[in-house]
Amino acid sequence: MLRPTGLTPTAFDTSTMTVHTILKMGDPRLLRVAQPVTEFDTDALHLLVRDLFDTMRAVNGAGLAAPQIGVDLQLVIFGSNERNPRYPDRPLVPPTVLLNPVITPLGAEEEEDWEGCLSVPGLRGKVPRWSRIRYTGVDPYGDPIDRTVDGFHARVVQHECDHLIGKLYPMRVRDFSQFGFTEVLFPEIDAAEDD
């Protein structure tokens, strides 16, 4: 299917950027369960996707969920074709727009690793996540997405999809001795990159 130009996740025109305020932990809107997307390939949906990418890029995010900007829809974006200064040693994750996602763990194995969140600025915590997952859903055109992933890619997807069920990563931290300020835990990361 042909896609209109300018609506892909990699399109980035700073002259028309719309950067939204990201809700912070404590805002009750972050605790809601998001509603499924029911209309696809609409101007409003494509504009929302563009706004999410503009907002994510403006703050060097690895991903962003619609609820983080106050939009109560099951829509997440993640990934980039460039290294992320907030996660400089992590592998690239392909830019993705995922609507109405379903995550299925492939096995019981978990991995703990450090996470941060644009809604929880300046903090990091070690979070357990399934090591390998399958995620399904659709893109903004209603076309199916079905991927099996592991490692950082699996972690990013699980983190972003948690926002759709009203969960922030600190709710998953098991050992609070592994939770603290980024500037203390990771002094090599510029504090401005983490807020």
Short mmCIF file of C-alpha atoms in Angstrom, two decimals:
data_model
loop_
_atom_site.label_atom_id
_atom_site.label_comp_id
_atom_site.label_asym_id
_atom_site.label_seq_id
_atom_site.Cartn_x
_atom_site.Cartn_y
_atom_site.Cartn_z
CA MET A 1 0.00 0.00 0.00
CA LEU A 2 1.32 3.46 -0.84
CA ARG A 3 1.83 5.72 2.15
CA PRO A 4 1.46 9.49 1.96
CA THR A 5 4.77 11.27 2.33
CA GLY A 6 5.41 13.11 5.57
CA LEU A 7 3.49 10.62 7.71
CA THR A 8 6.22 8.10 8.31
CA PRO A 9 7.87 7.79 11.72
CA THR A 10 11.12 9.09 10.27
CA ALA A 11 9.63 12.32 8.91
CA PHE A 12 10.98 15.22 10.96
CA ASP A 13 10.31 18.79 9.90
CA THR A 14 11.29 21.20 12.68
CA SER A 15 9.34 24.06 11.09
CA THR A 16 6.05 22.34 11.92
CA MET A 17 7.04 20.63 15.17
CA THR A 18 4.43 20.25 17.86
CA VAL A 19 5.96 19.33 21.20
CA HIS A 20 3.49 18.44 23.91
CA THR A 21 3.94 18.64 27.66
CA ILE A 22 4.66 15.18 29.05
CA LEU A 23 2.58 14.28 32.08
CA LYS A 24 4.58 13.52 35.23
CA MET A 25 4.13 10.74 37.76
CA GLY A 26 1.38 11.74 40.16
CA ASP A 27 -0.95 12.94 37.40
CA PRO A 28 -4.04 10.69 37.64
CA ARG A 29 -4.33 10.56 33.83
CA LEU A 30 -1.26 8.32 33.79
CA LEU A 31 -3.12 5.71 35.85
CA ARG A 32 -6.02 5.22 33.43
CA VAL A 33 -6.50 2.24 31.15
CA ALA A 34 -6.37 3.57 27.57
CA GLN A 35 -9.12 2.99 25.03
CA PRO A 36 -8.58 1.00 21.81
CA VAL A 37 -8.08 2.92 18.58
CA THR A 38 -11.11 2.26 16.37
CA GLU A 39 -10.53 4.55 13.37
CA PHE A 40 -7.44 4.22 11.20
CA ASP A 41 -5.76 6.27 8.47
CA THR A 42 -7.39 9.51 9.57
CA ASP A 43 -5.82 12.95 9.50
CA ALA A 44 -6.28 13.23 13.27
CA LEU A 45 -4.48 9.95 13.90
CA HIS A 46 -1.57 10.82 11.60
CA LEU A 47 -1.25 14.22 13.29
CA LEU A 48 -1.19 12.56 16.72
CA VAL A 49 1.55 10.17 15.57
CA ARG A 50 3.59 13.08 14.22
CA ASP A 51 3.12 15.01 17.46
CA LEU A 52 4.24 11.99 19.48
CA PHE A 53 7.42 11.65 17.41
CA ASP A 54 8.11 15.39 17.63
CA THR A 55 7.67 15.26 21.40
CA MET A 56 9.77 12.11 21.84
CA ARG A 57 12.62 13.48 19.73
CA ALA A 58 12.60 16.84 21.50
CA VAL A 59 13.42 15.12 24.80
CA ASN A 60 15.55 12.22 23.46
CA GLY A 61 13.01 9.58 24.42
CA ALA A 62 13.33 5.91 23.49
CA GLY A 63 9.54 5.72 23.22
CA LEU A 64 6.35 7.53 24.13
CA ALA A 65 2.77 6.47 24.79
CA ALA A 66 -0.27 8.58 23.93
CA PRO A 67 -1.39 8.67 27.60
CA GLN A 68 1.86 10.46 28.47
CA ILE A 69 0.57 13.51 26.58
CA GLY A 70 -2.95 13.10 27.95
CA VAL A 71 -4.44 11.20 25.00
CA ASP A 72 -6.44 8.21 26.23
CA LEU A 73 -5.71 5.85 23.31
CA GLN A 74 -3.83 2.56 22.94
CA LEU A 75 -1.04 4.03 20.85
CA VAL A 76 2.69 3.85 21.48
CA ILE A 77 5.71 4.86 19.47
CA PHE A 78 9.28 3.74 20.00
CA GLY A 79 12.62 3.37 18.32
CA SER A 80 14.92 5.48 16.20
CA ASN A 81 17.51 5.15 13.47
CA GLU A 82 19.99 7.09 15.63
CA ARG A 83 21.69 6.42 18.98
CA ASN A 84 19.80 7.76 21.97
CA PRO A 85 21.86 9.92 24.38
CA ARG A 86 19.71 8.69 27.29
CA TYR A 87 20.63 5.06 26.45
CA PRO A 88 23.94 5.41 24.58
CA ASP A 89 25.02 1.77 24.94
CA ARG A 90 21.72 0.20 23.86
CA PRO A 91 21.11 -1.28 20.40
CA LEU A 92 18.91 0.52 17.90
CA VAL A 93 15.22 -0.37 17.84
CA PRO A 94 13.40 0.23 14.54
CA PRO A 95 11.03 3.23 14.58
CA THR A 96 7.57 1.80 15.20
CA VAL A 97 4.02 3.04 15.62
CA LEU A 98 1.95 0.41 17.41
CA LEU A 99 -1.78 0.62 18.09
CA ASN A 100 -3.92 -1.72 20.18
CA PRO A 101 -0.92 -3.85 21.20
CA VAL A 102 -1.00 -7.30 22.72
CA ILE A 103 2.16 -8.64 24.37
CA THR A 104 2.72 -12.36 24.80
CA PRO A 105 5.75 -13.54 26.81
CA LEU A 106 7.69 -16.34 25.13
CA GLY A 107 8.87 -18.30 28.13
CA ALA A 108 9.09 -17.42 31.80
CA GLU A 109 12.63 -16.01 31.70
CA GLU A 110 13.01 -12.42 32.94
CA GLU A 111 15.86 -9.93 32.79
CA GLU A 112 16.42 -7.01 35.12
CA ASP A 113 17.87 -3.84 33.67
CA TRP A 114 17.83 -0.10 34.24
CA GLU A 115 14.93 1.97 32.96
CA GLY A 116 14.01 5.61 32.97
CA CYS A 117 10.85 7.34 31.87
CA LEU A 118 9.95 10.74 30.48
CA SER A 119 7.08 10.83 33.00
CA VAL A 120 9.52 10.10 35.86
CA PRO A 121 12.36 12.49 34.98
CA GLY A 122 15.76 12.29 36.60
CA LEU A 123 15.28 8.81 38.07
CA ARG A 124 16.24 5.27 37.04
CA GLY A 125 15.37 1.89 38.44
CA LYS A 126 16.13 -1.77 37.78
CA VAL A 127 12.99 -3.34 36.35
CA PRO A 128 12.27 -7.00 35.62
CA ARG A 129 10.83 -7.65 32.16
CA TRP A 130 10.19 -10.76 30.10
CA SER A 131 13.32 -11.56 28.11
CA ARG A 132 11.55 -12.54 24.90
CA ILE A 133 8.11 -11.49 23.71
CA ARG A 134 5.80 -11.50 20.75
CA TYR A 135 3.89 -8.30 20.19
CA THR A 136 0.99 -7.80 17.85
CA GLY A 137 -1.20 -4.87 16.95
CA VAL A 138 -1.73 -2.59 13.98
CA ASP A 139 -0.08 0.43 12.43
CA PRO A 140 -1.89 3.76 11.82
CA TYR A 141 -3.31 2.39 8.57
CA GLY A 142 -4.82 -0.64 10.30
CA ASP A 143 -2.22 -3.01 8.82
CA PRO A 144 -1.13 -5.83 11.16
CA ILE A 145 2.15 -5.84 13.08
CA ASP A 146 3.46 -9.14 14.44
CA ARG A 147 7.02 -9.30 15.80
CA THR A 148 9.05 -11.56 18.04
CA VAL A 149 11.80 -9.67 19.86
CA ASP A 150 14.16 -9.88 22.81
CA GLY A 151 16.62 -7.74 24.73
CA PHE A 152 16.30 -3.96 24.72
CA HIS A 153 13.63 -4.02 22.00
CA ALA A 154 11.42 -6.25 24.18
CA ARG A 155 12.05 -4.01 27.19
CA VAL A 156 11.09 -0.82 25.35
CA VAL A 157 7.86 -2.35 24.04
CA GLN A 158 6.86 -3.63 27.49
CA HIS A 159 7.69 -0.29 29.12
CA GLU A 160 5.64 1.73 26.61
CA CYS A 161 2.70 -0.67 26.66
CA ASP A 162 2.60 -0.46 30.46
CA HIS A 163 1.49 3.15 30.00
CA LEU A 164 -1.64 1.84 28.27
CA ILE A 165 -2.68 -0.03 31.42
CA GLY A 166 -1.86 2.76 33.84
CA LYS A 167 1.52 1.46 35.03
CA LEU A 168 4.75 3.38 35.43
CA TYR A 169 8.06 1.52 35.75
CA PRO A 170 8.54 2.32 39.49
CA MET A 171 5.45 0.16 40.10
CA ARG A 172 7.46 -2.81 38.78
CA VAL A 173 10.69 -2.18 40.71
CA ARG A 174 11.28 -5.05 43.17
CA ASP A 175 14.42 -3.82 44.93
CA PHE A 176 14.37 -0.14 45.82
CA SER A 177 18.09 -0.18 46.58
CA GLN A 178 18.28 -0.29 42.75
CA PHE A 179 16.25 2.93 42.27
CA GLY A 180 17.59 6.46 42.38
CA PHE A 181 18.62 9.64 40.67
CA THR A 182 20.21 9.25 37.25
CA GLU A 183 22.88 11.86 38.06
CA VAL A 184 24.06 9.68 40.97
CA LEU A 185 23.67 6.25 39.36
CA PHE A 186 24.88 7.25 35.89
CA PRO A 187 27.04 10.40 36.17
CA GLU A 188 28.21 9.92 32.57
CA ILE A 189 24.71 10.79 31.33
CA ASP A 190 24.18 14.53 31.07
CA ALA A 191 21.39 15.49 33.51
CA ALA A 192 19.83 17.66 30.81
CA GLU A 193 19.40 14.55 28.66
CA ASP A 194 17.37 12.83 31.37
CA ASP A 195 14.80 15.52 32.20
#
